[in-house]
């Protein structure tokens, strides 16, 4: 099933894993063998030694209800310690975002997309979620690493055409095509999505108002084996999405008129957002003697634009703001491993990245007098724009030391620097110890010093003073710059194979930080803004179990966590004075803090070895609720606990046809993800109601 039990990873160097068969280079080469050896070598360059990993195998990804059509965030919710949020966001171990995504070992820079996800589970042949005390090769985004090994023409040959859809006007055609010709391997996939539930519904109704989305996702992979020790590859991908912002009927206006109009039905608002992300990765992988290397050049372009309802937004919010943002990132990443001897493997690498951010807003507001009363009902415009260039640099070295046959120590150092809206750097030690006292028991303990720069694409120069004396005037005008988060992270865990196929695990963590980074939505445009808490604490325990044997695949996870912050020290103008004063003297729960979460799933394949197997699967999600504010305490309330159960049945036919039926939220549970209150929370949102979807896939 999707998430295996938490495994303290002991994957390290292997006497055979790092050796592409250079002895075969004389006449011909077995391309299947060479490709597999290069894949193994690439993964050994960046092992997750000592961290906690959750593996999603190719079969596990198919067992999830919706299969390839499942959004990536819904797949990751099957792992413990993952909280569900609005706009498709997830939170790992009490972090806001700060998740690193990698394709075939190459880090992909964060983008501006809030609703859409540029990456899809459809792209993945397998996937690993890595958390805990991360080894030195993982920097910048450190809440966790989502490591996606893409499909290729070797893993997924042939043509497959699918049609998927059902309720809520859901229509999602897709295709994939893979193959290999000699040393060249290729894989292409794309899908188009249309439905009427693009963003979470702000009401309990079955059908949201004004919530249509149209999205496109695509990925192309090409690789060529030059010789048994050399491979070049290219990945191209893109996402484009149009979203209507759903409406919440019955909302009161602020009590003034605009151009003589004072009444407006909030059900008729017409706000829209458009998002786009494109990326490209070019990689060279090389094996020389006892050294394996991969060097990659990458680029990512991301843009976002928000179109307001000019009249309605002024009446409800006091501002109607047209906003556009774009961010272009370019970089080089190199990673290598040198197997010195049976006891030591040295790993090293660097990443250098430059970003160029652009932003432009045009805001309509009304001027006000000293009492806050508009002096005219004719709007005035305020424009602002900025362009900013920044850079990141990171370098690391670490040694995997097999002290004893059952004991491995992985110790390393990172140096990271940022020159963006802040100029900072840090040297960060990392150390992990893995002990296998028996063949079925693995224990790990780790420490990591983390340095997390503020997300460049979510920070912009403040223009707060422009709005003084208008209906958009902030209560607080202070706007200190967002700084890099610095933290100490401790993790300890154990994994036990009880009987063949059954694994259980427990993992605990504690993190203490300065300048803890959080993000919030302030205003109508769905553009997140980063800010700092001066001090932060996060802690938790996770229990996992999985069973995978024969036709059965079963998993269950439960996690407890707590995430607190004190004293907001940047971007203060986004908050009220009373709110800032309370947080300045008190630790509060972060808005995305969730005390408990659980997930479970089961899959059974009938007639598994026949030519027409039938797979039944179920997964369930339990969340204790994110935070909301009371009248006196910011984030002082936990929203009600909720659960969701999804069912799926897949029938394969001898004609290479696959039929699928999925039921999401089978109990039609009405549950609230957000209630519209909380630090940095913009609007109420409810989870998806019962939705029945069906699909057919034909392979050629």
XYZ file of C-alpha atoms in Angstrom:
700
model
C 0.000 0.000 0.000
C 1.075 3.628 -0.271
C 3.097 4.221 2.882
C 5.370 1.637 4.377
C 6.270 1.666 8.038
C 8.762 4.287 9.093
C 12.182 2.922 8.246
C 15.369 4.387 9.702
C 17.234 4.252 6.435
C 20.441 2.239 6.408
C 20.850 2.495 2.657
C 24.459 3.332 1.981
C 27.250 2.274 -0.257
C 27.290 -1.269 -1.559
C 30.189 -3.138 -3.025
C 28.332 -3.660 -6.273
C 25.872 -0.769 -6.391
C 28.254 1.929 -7.488
C 29.895 0.052 -10.329
C 28.568 0.518 -13.818
C 30.035 -2.412 -15.728
C 32.973 -0.662 -17.323
C 34.472 -4.057 -18.115
C 31.690 -4.549 -20.677
C 32.488 -1.450 -22.679
C 34.655 -3.169 -25.233
C 32.130 -4.532 -27.708
C 28.515 -4.261 -26.652
C 26.471 -3.670 -23.601
C 23.300 -5.123 -22.106
C 21.296 -1.900 -21.976
C 18.845 -3.192 -19.353
C 21.690 -4.126 -17.035
C 23.575 -0.866 -17.622
C 20.454 1.264 -17.063
C 19.702 -0.541 -13.814
C 23.279 -0.175 -12.600
C 23.253 3.537 -13.390
C 19.918 3.950 -11.566
C 21.333 2.241 -8.473
C 24.534 4.296 -8.638
C 22.524 7.533 -8.874
C 20.543 6.675 -5.763
C 23.709 5.704 -3.894
C 25.184 9.139 -4.595
C 22.504 10.650 -2.341
C 21.412 8.014 0.199
C 18.971 8.818 2.989
C 21.221 7.127 5.537
C 19.900 7.691 9.071
C 16.801 9.663 8.063
C 13.268 8.268 8.318
C 11.843 7.152 4.982
C 8.393 6.204 3.681
C 8.486 4.364 0.391
C 5.817 4.378 -2.291
C 6.576 1.541 -4.708
C 5.097 1.428 -8.228
C 2.396 -0.964 -6.974
C 1.687 1.190 -3.921
C 1.076 4.218 -6.135
C -1.430 2.190 -8.160
C -3.198 0.843 -5.055
C -4.225 4.337 -3.937
C -7.803 5.285 -4.891
C -7.603 7.333 -8.105
C -4.235 5.733 -8.977
C -2.277 7.968 -11.356
C -5.061 10.561 -11.130
C -4.514 11.109 -7.389
C -3.037 14.552 -6.628
C 0.443 14.379 -5.146
C -0.640 15.933 -1.846
C -3.312 13.236 -1.406
C -0.673 10.538 -1.887
C 1.606 12.087 0.733
C -1.258 12.227 3.254
C -0.925 8.442 3.554
C 2.354 8.954 5.473
C 2.349 9.770 9.218
C 2.855 13.298 10.490
C 1.312 14.897 7.383
C -1.471 17.442 7.975
C -3.968 18.424 5.282
C -4.504 22.100 4.541
C -6.381 24.197 2.009
C -5.142 25.006 -1.512
C -3.600 21.504 -1.750
C -0.964 22.317 0.872
C 0.483 19.753 3.265
C 2.448 20.190 6.476
C 5.139 17.735 7.562
C 5.864 17.477 11.271
C 4.410 20.891 12.084
C 6.219 22.787 9.315
C 4.569 25.230 6.946
C 5.559 24.097 3.468
C 9.408 23.912 3.498
C 9.202 20.620 1.551
C 11.908 19.832 -0.990
C 10.967 18.066 -4.224
C 13.514 16.149 -6.285
C 13.263 14.495 -9.685
C 15.810 11.715 -10.168
C 17.951 13.271 -7.448
C 17.814 16.871 -8.738
C 16.290 19.503 -6.461
C 13.502 21.513 -8.096
C 13.184 25.118 -6.824
C 9.938 26.144 -5.177
C 7.419 28.008 -7.305
C 4.498 30.361 -6.794
C 1.731 27.825 -7.385
C -0.715 27.701 -4.501
C -3.624 25.714 -5.921
C -1.999 23.662 -8.624
C 0.824 21.223 -8.236
C 3.435 21.284 -10.962
C 4.414 17.715 -10.044
C 2.010 14.785 -10.181
C 1.999 11.220 -8.959
C 1.428 10.356 -12.632
C 5.082 11.224 -13.272
C 6.402 8.810 -10.636
C 7.565 5.258 -11.063
C 8.361 5.273 -7.336
C 8.543 7.888 -4.639
C 10.149 8.278 -1.212
C 9.272 10.737 1.529
C 12.373 11.446 3.657
C 12.032 13.190 7.026
C 13.882 13.455 10.323
C 17.528 14.430 10.734
C 18.475 14.725 7.074
C 21.992 13.909 5.791
C 24.180 16.783 4.609
C 23.166 16.590 0.937
C 19.713 17.984 1.750
C 19.653 21.730 2.349
C 17.414 24.811 2.156
C 13.978 23.090 2.363
C 14.339 20.663 5.266
C 10.853 19.734 6.563
C 11.108 16.698 4.307
C 12.233 15.547 0.896
C 9.905 14.079 -1.726
C 12.257 12.095 -3.963
C 10.526 11.078 -7.206
C 12.066 8.528 -9.530
C 10.333 9.277 -12.819
C 8.787 6.761 -15.146
C 10.906 5.894 -18.171
C 10.443 4.073 -21.430
C 11.995 1.013 -19.769
C 9.694 0.985 -16.731
C 6.553 2.009 -18.656
C 6.857 1.008 -22.336
C 4.111 1.432 -24.882
C 1.151 3.768 -25.316
C -1.655 4.170 -22.771
C -4.701 6.406 -23.252
C -7.058 7.117 -20.359
C -10.352 8.876 -19.744
C -11.352 9.610 -16.172
C -14.182 11.627 -14.677
C -17.617 11.750 -13.112
C -19.411 14.008 -10.666
C -18.647 17.712 -10.234
C -18.195 17.963 -14.026
C -14.923 16.073 -13.602
C -13.207 15.294 -16.920
C -9.551 14.213 -17.024
C -8.183 12.707 -20.228
C -4.522 11.644 -20.157
C -1.931 9.661 -22.056
C 1.544 8.273 -21.610
C 3.980 6.916 -24.163
C 7.322 5.310 -23.453
C 9.900 3.291 -25.287
C 13.521 2.702 -26.047
C 15.488 2.583 -29.256
C 19.007 1.335 -28.720
C 20.629 3.463 -26.013
C 17.893 6.147 -26.117
C 15.018 5.925 -23.638
C 11.977 8.229 -23.657
C 8.757 8.735 -21.742
C 6.041 11.383 -22.252
C 2.860 11.936 -20.263
C 0.245 14.687 -20.111
C -3.230 15.248 -18.750
C -5.960 17.870 -18.828
C -8.262 18.398 -15.836
C -11.618 20.158 -15.714
C -13.972 20.158 -12.733
C -16.130 22.429 -10.589
C -14.209 21.891 -7.328
C -10.913 23.539 -8.165
C -10.435 25.059 -4.693
C -11.920 23.996 -1.357
C -15.544 25.046 -0.918
C -15.995 27.876 1.649
C -19.451 26.467 2.559
C -20.938 23.077 3.485
C -22.876 22.853 0.200
C -22.312 19.935 -2.146
C -21.768 22.216 -5.149
C -19.522 25.240 -4.604
C -20.330 28.548 -6.277
C -17.889 29.848 -8.899
C -15.234 27.123 -8.501
C -14.402 25.859 -11.991
C -10.821 24.947 -12.812
C -9.006 24.000 -16.003
C -5.502 22.588 -15.654
C -2.774 21.037 -17.791
C 0.160 18.938 -16.593
C 2.921 17.429 -18.694
C 6.316 15.782 -18.398
C 8.851 14.461 -20.909
C 11.904 12.369 -20.052
C 14.693 11.423 -22.457
C 17.969 9.692 -21.637
C 20.825 8.244 -23.654
C 23.480 5.765 -22.531
C 26.726 6.942 -24.077
C 28.773 4.037 -22.742
C 28.433 1.663 -19.763
C 29.706 4.418 -17.461
C 27.985 7.487 -18.891
C 24.379 8.625 -19.256
C 22.848 11.944 -20.196
C 19.202 12.809 -19.534
C 16.684 15.592 -19.898
C 13.405 16.267 -18.089
C 10.924 18.878 -19.293
C 7.729 19.621 -17.390
C 4.955 22.131 -17.126
C 1.746 23.073 -15.361
C -0.868 25.660 -16.228
C -4.036 26.257 -14.268
C -6.994 28.612 -14.280
C -9.034 28.843 -11.092
C -12.221 30.606 -10.144
C -12.136 31.744 -6.499
C -15.231 30.150 -4.876
C -17.814 32.414 -3.282
C -19.346 32.443 0.195
C -22.935 33.811 0.069
C -24.360 36.146 2.677
C -21.221 38.067 3.599
C -21.666 41.643 4.927
C -20.060 44.615 3.208
C -17.987 47.187 5.107
C -20.871 49.675 5.100
C -19.804 52.248 2.520
C -20.609 52.697 -1.170
C -18.432 52.673 -4.279
C -19.502 54.822 -7.216
C -22.921 55.046 -5.621
C -23.331 51.282 -5.133
C -23.549 49.996 -1.559
C -25.147 46.563 -1.888
C -23.512 43.474 -3.350
C -24.357 39.776 -3.141
C -21.149 37.948 -2.242
C -22.406 34.914 -4.190
C -21.849 36.961 -7.360
C -18.188 37.845 -6.835
C -15.944 37.156 -9.809
C -12.340 36.662 -8.667
C -9.968 34.523 -10.737
C -6.404 33.292 -10.518
C -4.059 31.939 -13.176
C -0.902 29.964 -12.390
C 1.905 28.553 -14.471
C 5.091 26.606 -13.804
C 7.640 25.304 -16.334
C 10.861 23.471 -15.545
C 13.766 21.758 -17.287
C 16.599 19.571 -15.984
C 19.673 18.456 -17.942
C 21.901 15.860 -16.252
C 25.159 14.052 -16.881
C 25.871 10.926 -14.864
C 29.363 9.435 -14.862
C 31.133 6.500 -13.206
C 34.929 6.524 -12.971
C 36.678 3.767 -11.007
C 35.318 4.118 -7.431
C 33.682 7.500 -8.053
C 30.096 8.222 -9.159
C 29.035 11.710 -10.212
C 25.896 13.475 -11.358
C 25.929 17.111 -12.455
C 22.742 18.865 -13.498
C 21.688 22.240 -14.838
C 18.093 23.250 -14.170
C 15.673 26.093 -14.668
C 12.208 26.834 -13.351
C 9.804 29.634 -14.293
C 6.709 30.276 -12.209
C 4.029 32.941 -12.541
C 0.767 33.859 -10.863
C -1.862 36.486 -11.570
C -4.965 37.427 -9.604
C -7.907 39.321 -11.062
C -10.253 40.901 -8.498
C -13.908 41.780 -8.648
C -13.322 45.522 -8.820
C -16.601 46.539 -7.173
C -17.193 43.604 -4.856
C -13.678 43.419 -3.434
C -13.788 47.113 -2.515
C -17.133 46.724 -0.749
C -16.113 43.605 1.193
C -12.382 44.174 1.756
C -11.743 47.888 1.260
C -9.308 47.098 -1.568
C -9.516 45.584 -5.049
C -6.035 44.504 -6.072
C -4.853 43.248 -9.429
C -1.661 41.297 -8.683
C 0.910 39.527 -10.826
C 4.079 37.757 -9.702
C 6.754 35.827 -11.541
C 9.912 34.069 -10.485
C 12.644 32.540 -12.640
C 15.310 30.292 -11.122
C 18.474 28.931 -12.741
C 21.007 26.668 -11.121
C 23.629 23.951 -11.176
C 23.684 20.984 -8.812
C 26.479 18.448 -8.544
C 26.675 15.373 -6.305
C 29.332 12.708 -6.047
C 30.382 9.685 -4.040
C 33.822 8.130 -3.659
C 34.068 4.635 -2.267
C 37.435 4.908 -0.535
C 37.369 1.411 0.975
C 35.002 -1.034 2.687
C 34.748 1.236 5.721
C 34.448 4.707 4.202
C 32.418 6.307 1.431
C 32.922 10.039 0.955
C 30.083 12.089 -0.508
C 30.239 15.689 -1.646
C 28.421 18.220 -3.744
C 27.225 21.777 -4.284
C 24.262 23.778 -5.503
C 24.386 27.306 -6.938
C 21.152 29.050 -7.853
C 20.083 32.484 -9.037
C 16.517 33.783 -8.969
C 14.867 36.793 -10.520
C 11.562 37.846 -8.995
C 9.101 40.357 -10.424
C 5.901 41.703 -8.943
C 3.295 44.232 -9.920
C 0.098 45.340 -8.211
C -2.574 47.887 -8.998
C -4.898 48.542 -6.089
C -8.174 50.433 -5.997
C -9.015 51.973 -2.615
C -11.063 54.812 -1.137
C -9.448 57.713 0.774
C -10.603 58.070 4.396
C -10.550 60.752 7.092
C -9.065 60.465 10.578
C -12.051 58.383 11.755
C -11.679 55.860 8.933
C -14.763 57.105 7.052
C -14.413 57.338 3.254
C -14.298 60.929 2.028
C -15.520 59.967 -1.441
C -17.073 56.946 -3.095
C -14.837 57.264 -6.160
C -11.870 54.826 -5.990
C -8.292 55.928 -6.452
C -5.508 53.726 -7.806
C -2.184 52.833 -6.186
C 0.455 51.075 -8.263
C 3.574 49.254 -7.191
C 6.152 47.073 -8.896
C 9.498 45.530 -8.074
C 12.268 43.431 -9.583
C 14.743 41.613 -7.388
C 17.649 39.265 -8.076
C 18.962 36.873 -5.464
C 21.056 33.783 -5.071
C 21.593 30.639 -3.010
C 24.789 28.654 -2.572
C 25.275 25.388 -0.739
C 28.163 22.955 -0.446
C 28.523 19.770 1.591
C 30.830 16.878 2.396
C 30.080 13.780 4.452
C 31.583 10.417 5.302
C 29.677 7.156 5.612
C 31.754 5.136 8.085
C 31.031 1.465 8.732
C 32.451 1.345 12.247
C 31.290 -2.253 12.763
C 29.358 -4.623 10.508
C 26.140 -3.608 12.292
C 26.990 0.044 13.058
C 27.218 2.890 10.536
C 27.985 6.540 11.247
C 27.169 9.180 8.653
C 28.704 12.552 9.542
C 28.888 15.670 7.414
C 29.021 19.450 7.155
C 27.055 21.913 5.019
C 27.752 25.539 4.272
C 24.772 27.530 2.976
C 24.498 31.175 2.012
C 21.659 33.378 0.801
C 21.833 36.794 -0.898
C 18.226 37.737 -1.528
C 16.035 39.935 0.665
C 18.377 38.895 3.459
C 22.151 38.314 3.459
C 23.030 35.359 5.698
C 25.042 32.145 5.887
C 25.657 29.199 8.200
C 27.830 26.122 8.691
C 25.601 23.176 9.614
C 26.829 19.868 11.078
C 24.828 16.695 10.446
C 25.316 13.302 12.082
C 23.336 10.055 11.949
C 24.026 6.728 13.641
C 22.378 3.503 12.441
C 22.636 0.269 14.419
C 21.275 -3.100 13.286
C 21.560 -5.327 16.393
C 19.695 -8.097 14.536
C 18.737 -8.804 10.954
C 15.184 -7.619 11.720
C 15.839 -4.594 13.944
C 17.172 -1.173 12.931
C 17.735 1.734 15.312
C 18.726 5.263 14.376
C 19.581 8.511 16.102
C 20.412 11.782 14.392
C 21.136 15.466 14.824
C 20.923 18.142 12.149
C 21.626 21.851 12.206
C 19.307 23.503 9.665
C 19.459 26.798 7.778
C 16.287 27.681 5.828
C 16.267 30.914 3.784
C 12.885 32.635 3.428
C 11.146 31.583 0.207
C 12.325 34.178 -2.304
C 9.154 33.974 -4.372
C 6.961 34.772 -1.326
C 8.851 37.842 -0.087
C 8.473 41.277 -1.636
C 9.403 44.838 -0.673
C 6.737 46.353 1.548
C 4.466 49.144 0.295
C 2.525 49.553 3.518
C 2.879 53.342 3.766
C 1.164 53.818 0.405
C -2.107 52.677 1.949
C -2.110 54.926 5.000
C -5.212 57.133 4.853
C -7.209 54.679 2.736
C -9.707 51.862 3.289
C -6.759 49.448 3.016
C -4.702 51.102 5.764
C -3.015 48.542 8.036
C -3.401 48.763 11.790
C 0.367 48.257 12.157
C 2.929 49.848 9.817
C 6.060 47.979 10.963
C 7.551 45.776 8.235
C 10.866 44.218 9.240
C 12.509 41.922 6.647
C 11.983 38.173 6.778
C 15.089 36.306 7.943
C 16.456 32.800 7.542
C 15.317 30.174 9.999
C 18.048 28.494 12.072
C 17.284 25.364 14.068
C 18.567 22.312 15.904
C 16.791 19.063 15.060
C 16.955 15.769 16.974
C 15.456 12.462 15.836
C 15.477 8.883 17.153
C 13.638 5.833 15.824
C 13.436 2.057 15.585
C 12.020 -0.282 12.953
C 11.215 -3.955 13.563
C 10.329 -6.711 11.098
C 7.956 -8.802 13.225
C 7.367 -11.578 10.709
C 8.082 -11.645 6.976
C 5.962 -8.933 5.395
C 5.025 -7.212 8.674
C 7.043 -4.165 9.780
C 6.377 -1.780 12.664
C 8.201 1.395 13.584
C 8.279 4.311 16.007
C 10.054 7.632 15.552
C 10.319 10.724 17.742
C 11.647 14.193 16.980
C 12.288 17.545 18.635
C 13.153 20.816 16.936
C 13.990 24.193 18.430
C 14.416 27.187 16.139
C 15.118 30.892 15.901
C 13.338 33.001 13.270
C 10.887 30.185 12.568
C 9.387 30.745 9.105
C 5.630 30.606 8.633
C 3.399 31.702 5.775
C -0.062 33.212 5.575
C -2.651 34.571 3.186
C -3.347 38.249 3.760
C -5.944 39.888 1.533
C -7.965 38.638 -1.407
C -5.134 37.599 -3.778
C -4.192 33.999 -2.981
C -0.497 34.827 -2.652
C 1.180 33.540 0.469
C 3.455 35.850 2.460
C 6.367 34.627 4.582
C 7.037 35.929 8.102
C 9.092 34.953 11.173
C 8.412 33.946 14.735
C 11.426 34.828 16.894
C 11.307 31.413 18.577
C 9.766 28.080 17.618
C 9.384 24.575 19.041
C 8.173 21.431 17.280
C 7.981 17.922 18.679
C 6.200 14.688 17.932
C 6.004 10.902 17.888
C 4.994 8.683 14.961
C 3.893 5.041 14.997
C 3.720 3.058 11.765
C 2.953 -0.465 10.626
C 2.692 -2.187 7.262
C 2.006 -5.657 5.939
C 2.703 -6.619 2.344
C 2.488 -10.268 1.372
C 0.694 -12.203 -1.338
C -2.559 -10.543 -2.442
C -2.716 -8.357 0.693
C -1.198 -4.939 1.297
C -2.099 -3.151 4.539
C -0.731 -0.126 6.384
C -1.635 2.012 9.382
C -0.040 5.149 10.826
C -0.738 7.469 13.735
C 1.182 10.561 14.828
C 1.100 13.125 17.623
C 2.722 16.517 17.226
C 2.882 20.035 18.594
C 4.214 23.172 16.880
C 4.525 26.503 18.704
C 5.820 29.976 17.904
C 6.438 33.191 19.850
C 6.863 36.834 18.832
C 6.294 37.781 15.182
C 9.391 39.718 14.082
C 8.849 40.413 10.360
C 6.077 41.526 7.972
C 4.214 42.800 11.048
C 1.845 45.049 9.051
C -0.164 41.967 8.084
C -1.363 41.530 11.684
C -3.477 43.423 14.181
C -1.874 45.273 17.094
C -3.583 43.162 19.775
C -2.628 39.972 17.964
C 1.028 41.016 17.742
C 1.095 42.049 21.406
C -0.265 38.697 22.613
C 2.092 36.649 20.432
C 4.999 38.851 21.517
C 4.702 37.555 25.086
C 3.253 34.065 24.575
C 3.982 30.884 22.671
C 0.978 30.056 20.502
C 0.098 27.063 18.350
C 1.057 27.624 14.731
C -2.022 27.868 12.507
C -1.096 24.580 10.790
C -0.422 22.716 14.033
C -2.433 19.498 14.300
C -2.312 17.350 17.414
C -3.198 13.975 15.892
C -3.281 12.492 12.441
C -3.795 8.967 11.264
C -3.994 7.089 7.997
C -4.756 3.522 7.079
C -5.297 1.534 3.920
C -5.849 -1.945 2.605
C -5.606 -3.466 -0.851
C -6.511 -6.979 -1.961
C -5.982 -8.402 -5.438
C -8.317 -11.172 -6.558
C -7.065 -13.586 -9.229
C -3.650 -11.973 -8.846
C -1.800 -14.343 -11.201
C -4.537 -14.520 -13.841
C -5.064 -12.446 -16.959
C -7.971 -10.487 -15.482
C -7.076 -9.561 -11.853
C -9.384 -7.414 -9.749
C -7.969 -5.037 -7.138
C -10.041 -3.704 -4.255
C -8.579 -0.907 -2.145
C -9.549 1.480 0.604
C -7.770 4.286 2.366
C -8.873 6.403 5.302
C -7.622 9.673 6.711
C -8.098 10.916 10.295
C -7.141 14.493 11.236
C -7.715 16.194 14.581
C -8.120 19.608 12.948
C -5.946 22.658 12.284
C -6.020 25.764 14.453
C -8.447 28.693 14.630
C -8.489 31.817 16.788
C -10.724 32.608 19.731
C -11.777 36.123 20.702
C -8.680 36.489 22.888
C -6.108 33.841 21.862
C -4.640 33.625 18.344
C -4.766 30.017 17.116
C -6.206 29.124 20.506
C -8.786 26.636 19.214
C -8.495 23.288 17.422
C -11.084 22.665 14.731
C -13.200 19.484 15.072
C -11.688 16.077 14.311
C -12.730 14.579 10.999
C -12.190 11.518 8.864
C -12.535 10.594 5.217
C -12.752 7.147 3.606
C -12.087 6.492 -0.093
C -12.848 3.265 -1.980
C -11.578 1.913 -5.273
C -11.965 -1.123 -7.517
C -9.824 -1.756 -10.602
C -10.518 -4.486 -13.146
C -7.902 -5.495 -15.699
C -8.952 -7.325 -18.862
C -6.944 -9.599 -21.187
C -7.281 -6.927 -23.902
C -4.888 -4.627 -21.938
C -7.898 -2.621 -20.850
C -8.227 -1.346 -17.304
C -11.527 -0.219 -15.780
C -11.583 1.874 -12.605
C -14.258 3.027 -10.140
C -13.388 5.394 -7.263
C -15.587 6.827 -4.527
C -14.055 9.748 -2.625
C -15.401 10.511 0.856
C -17.740 7.560 0.673
C -19.588 8.612 3.846
C -20.175 12.141 2.487
C -18.625 13.536 5.654
C -18.930 17.313 5.974
C -15.724 18.579 7.553
C -13.969 21.890 7.907
C -10.314 22.364 7.036
C -10.325 26.086 7.907
C -12.983 28.302 9.497
C -11.545 31.614 8.259
C -9.839 32.580 11.520
C -6.274 32.023 12.664
C -2.919 33.729 12.149
C -2.511 34.194 8.396
C -5.730 32.362 7.478
C -7.772 33.963 4.700
C -11.077 32.135 4.310
C -13.135 29.154 5.497
C -12.725 25.911 3.558
C -14.415 22.509 3.609
C -13.262 19.155 2.319
C -14.556 17.424 -0.779
C -18.055 15.886 -0.527
C -18.833 12.379 -1.799
C -17.646 12.202 -5.397
C -17.970 9.163 -7.687
C -15.437 8.878 -10.494
C -14.782 6.240 -13.124
C -12.132 5.676 -15.745
C -10.943 3.462 -18.553
C -7.350 2.972 -19.720
C -6.358 1.229 -22.919
C -2.768 0.118 -23.395
C -1.182 -0.606 -26.746
